[in-house]
Amino acid sequence: MRFDAPLVFSAFWATVSAAGIPSNDQPALASRTDDFQLHVLKARIAQIEHALRQALDKLAAIYNASLPTTDSPSRGSVTLTSSTSLNTQTATLPVSSSIQGLLSSLTAATSTVSVASSTTLTKSSSTTIPAATSTTDNTKTSSTPTSSLKSSIANSTSMGATASTPSSNATTMASTTCASLCSQLTFPSTLDASPVSCVSYAANETITITGGQQTVTCGTTITPDIDLCRVVLTVTTSPESEVYMEVWLPDGNSAWNGRTMTTDNSGVNGCVAFADMQYVTGMGFAAIGDNGGHNSSSFDGSWFEGSNELILDWAGRARHASVVAGKAVVQQFYNQQAAYSYYIGCSAGGWQGMKSAQTYPEDFDGIIAGSSATDFNHLQAWSGRFVQLTGNGTSDPRFLTEANWITVQSAIFAQCDAALDGVDDGILEDPTICDFDYTVLSNSTYGLTTTQQETVRQVFTALYNTEGNLLFPALLLGSEVDAFRLGQLSGSVQAISEDWYKYAVVNNSNWDALDMGQDDYAKADQLDAYHGNVSGYDGDLSAFQSAGGKLLMYHGMADPLVSEGVVQRYYLKVAQTLGISNSGMDEFLRLFRISGMAHCGVGGISGAGAWMFGQNEAAAAASVNIIDVLQDWVERDSAPDTLRGTKFWYDTESLGVQFERDHCRFPYRTTYRSGDYTQPSSWGCDLISDWQACGVGAMPRLCNVDGTFDA
C-alpha cells in the first residue's frame, strides 16, 4: 500500500498555514528580521517542527510492520523512527523535493538564529533567516538537540540546531514528545527539581486533579480547550519544604506564542491556579503554576504554624523556583527559550507579583498585579481591627446591619457622586476626594444611634502605630455595603488575619483575635525579615527598572477587602525612593485606579464600575484585554495611558454592554467632560496637581508626618 507524500503531510501544511508561513512562498521567511517578528517566527518554526515530529512518530508506528518502498527516483526520503515504541524498526516514506527543501530550510533557519544563553533573552536585530532551498540528494540532516538550561547558562553557548552530515540521504528530526520529555529534562545545578509526570491531553479532554491539590479543594477536574502537554514537577526548597508545580505546554494542533505566563495563588491558599492556566494557554502561552510551597484552601492559614520554611516559600522563594524550573521545561520542550516571560495575579497574587519585581527582578519582563494585598503585615492588622470597631453581632450597640450600611451608602452617594464627578451613576469616580459630612447621619431618616454613627466614623479611619506613623490607609467611602457582604463589616473575625497573627507572629494557638493590638503589630514588623520580607512593600524597584521590566497595576476604588490607598501609597513610596517624577514612573510602573470596582470580582460581587478588561476568563469578553495591553508595552514600547473597562448589564455578556470607561493612569484622574457618560469619549484624564501630597490633611492620608512611608 502506497501513500502520496502531499497527503501524508497535509496536516503539516495546515500547521504551516496556521503559523502564517505561506507554503508556496518560503522566501518570505527571510524577510522577517525585526526583533519581535524574529522571536515569533522562531517560536512558530519550533511549533511546526514539534507537530511534524508527532506526526512522524504516529506514522512510524503504522509503517513499522510493513515498510513501503519508493518508486520515484526523483524523490528523497524521510526515515521514521518511533520515539514512543520499543520497536526500533524504521520506515521510509516518499517525500516530494519541495517538502524536503522546506524541512532543510526550517532546520537551517533554526540553526542560524542564535539566542544568548542567559536568564534574560538577548534580541539581535542583525540575525537573518535564510530563504528556503530545494534539494533532492545528499540532503544534510539537521538535528535539534534538547540542551539543558543548566549547561547553556554555565557555558554561555548559543541554543539552536546543530547541522551534521549523515551517512545516508535522509532527514532525521530530533524527537521531543510529551511522553519522552520527563526522561530528558535537566535543570540548573542550583535547582533540585524532579519531574513527576508528562502527559498529553487533547483539546476538550478532562484533566482530573488529584493528590494534595484535590484534598484541599483546589479543584476536581478542568477541561482545557487546546491540545497540551501537562508537566508535573516538585522542587525541593529546603530539607523541610518543597514546591508542587505544573507547566502546561500548547502542543499538537495548538500553537505556542513563544511566551510564558506564570499564574498566582489566592488568599493564603496553596492551589495551582488551574482556571487561569486554562485561560492563558488558550491564548497561546506556556503556563506555569505552583502551590506556593504548601497545600491549603484560600482562608486556611493553619499551615503558618509549621516550619518557617513554608512561609519563606510562600513569600517568594517558591514562585522564583517554579519560574526557573518552568522556563527550563519550556526551553527543552520547544528547543528554544521563551521570547518573553509574563506574570498575572490578583489580591494575594497581586502582592506576589509586586514581590517578584522587588526580589527577583529578572524573572519577568512584564507583571500584571491587581488589587494587591501588599504591605501584608499591616493589611492583616487593619483587616483584623474591623470586628473590634463594629462588634460581632446585633447584640452589640456598635453593630450596623446590612440595611443600616445601605442607608449610610445612600448618604455618601448623595454628597459625593454627581456632586464631585458630574454623573449620577452610582459610582464614586474618585472617593479619595470625598470629604463626607458625618453629621448628616444624626438625621432620624437614617435611623442610627449615636454609637452607630461613631462606628461609621471609625470604620473609615486609617490605622496608626503608637508613634502616630501610618500603618495602613483607610477604607474608601462607597465600599461599605460590599465590605459587609464580604465579611469585613459583618462582625466576623477575619480568618487570614487571625491565622497570621496566631501562628506566625504570636505563635500561640490560644491567642484571641479580639485582643489584637499595638504590641502584635510591632512584633509582626520585627519578624518581617525572618518571614522573608513578607510585607512585600520595598520601594526600591531600581533593579527591576534596570532590567527593563514593566509593572502594570490596577486596583478597584470600591475595594472592600484591600483599600486602594495601599497601592497609591506604594506608587508614592517608589517615586520617593528612586527620586523620580511621575514621568519617570511611567517608564516602568503604571497604576490604574478602577472606579466602582470591588475586589477581583470575588464572591460574585464585582462592583458597579467598568471592571472587566480580560484580567481573568470571567472578564475575557471585554473589548480590551489587559494581557494584550501589557504585551504592547513590553514588546512594542506602546505604553498605556488609559485602561478601558467594560460593564455588561448584570455582569452578563449576553445581556449586552451597559457602558465602557477609559480608566486613567495615576496621577491622572478620570474626569467627565460632557455627553453620554456611558461612552468612553465623554471622559478625559486630568493631572492631579497635588498628587504627591500625603501627610496630615491630605486626601487620602498616605504617609507619616515627615513625609516618609515606613512605620
PDB file of N, CA and C in Angstrom, residues 3 66 187 200 203 328 500 547 628 630 658 668 704:
ATOM      1  N   PHE A   3       1.386   5.601  -0.172  1.00  0.00           N
ATOM      2  CA  PHE A   3       0.780   6.866   0.228  1.00  0.00           C
ATOM      3  C   PHE A   3       1.480   7.992  -0.502  1.00  0.00           C
ATOM      4  N   SER A  66       5.069  -2.950   8.090  1.00  0.00           N
ATOM      5  CA  SER A  66       5.245  -3.223   6.659  1.00  0.00           C
ATOM      6  C   SER A  66       5.844  -1.997   6.007  1.00  0.00           C
ATOM      7  N   PHE A 187      17.998  20.440  34.805  1.00  0.00           N
ATOM      8  CA  PHE A 187      17.762  21.726  35.440  1.00  0.00           C
ATOM      9  C   PHE A 187      19.075  22.314  35.946  1.00  0.00           C
ATOM     10  N   SER A 200       0.119  13.989  27.697  1.00  0.00           N
ATOM     11  CA  SER A 200      -0.556  14.742  26.636  1.00  0.00           C
ATOM     12  C   SER A 200      -2.065  14.690  26.829  1.00  0.00           C
ATOM     13  N   ALA A 203      -7.465  18.519  22.980  1.00  0.00           N
ATOM     14  CA  ALA A 203      -8.392  19.613  23.258  1.00  0.00           C
ATOM     15  C   ALA A 203      -9.711  19.062  23.781  1.00  0.00           C
ATOM     16  N   ALA A 328      12.914  26.280  32.176  1.00  0.00           N
ATOM     17  CA  ALA A 328      13.761  25.187  31.697  1.00  0.00           C
ATOM     18  C   ALA A 328      12.932  24.147  30.951  1.00  0.00           C
ATOM     19  N   TRP A 500      -2.649  34.458  60.695  1.00  0.00           N
ATOM     20  CA  TRP A 500      -1.317  35.025  60.545  1.00  0.00           C
ATOM     21  C   TRP A 500      -0.744  35.428  61.895  1.00  0.00           C
ATOM     22  N   ALA A 547      16.396  46.249  34.606  1.00  0.00           N
ATOM     23  CA  ALA A 547      16.236  45.033  33.805  1.00  0.00           C
ATOM     24  C   ALA A 547      15.241  45.225  32.667  1.00  0.00           C
ATOM     25  N   ASP A 628      -3.035  41.821  26.505  1.00  0.00           N
ATOM     26  CA  ASP A 628      -2.591  42.434  25.249  1.00  0.00           C
ATOM     27  C   ASP A 628      -1.959  43.797  25.510  1.00  0.00           C
ATOM     28  N   LEU A 630      -0.365  44.785  28.210  1.00  0.00           N
ATOM     29  CA  LEU A 630       0.976  44.597  28.761  1.00  0.00           C
ATOM     30  C   LEU A 630       1.956  44.163  27.679  1.00  0.00           C
ATOM     31  N   GLN A 658     -23.439  47.621  29.146  1.00  0.00           N
ATOM     32  CA  GLN A 658     -24.114  48.729  29.820  1.00  0.00           C
ATOM     33  C   GLN A 658     -23.352  50.031  29.582  1.00  0.00           C
ATOM     34  N   TYR A 668      -3.218  60.746  37.178  1.00  0.00           N
ATOM     35  CA  TYR A 668      -4.294  61.425  36.463  1.00  0.00           C
ATOM     36  C   TYR A 668      -5.631  60.921  36.998  1.00  0.00           C
ATOM     37  N   ASN A 704       3.610  59.433  56.646  1.00  0.00           N
ATOM     38  CA  ASN A 704       3.819  59.922  58.001  1.00  0.00           C
ATOM     39  C   ASN A 704       3.909  61.448  58.013  1.00  0.00           C
TER      40      ASN A 704
END
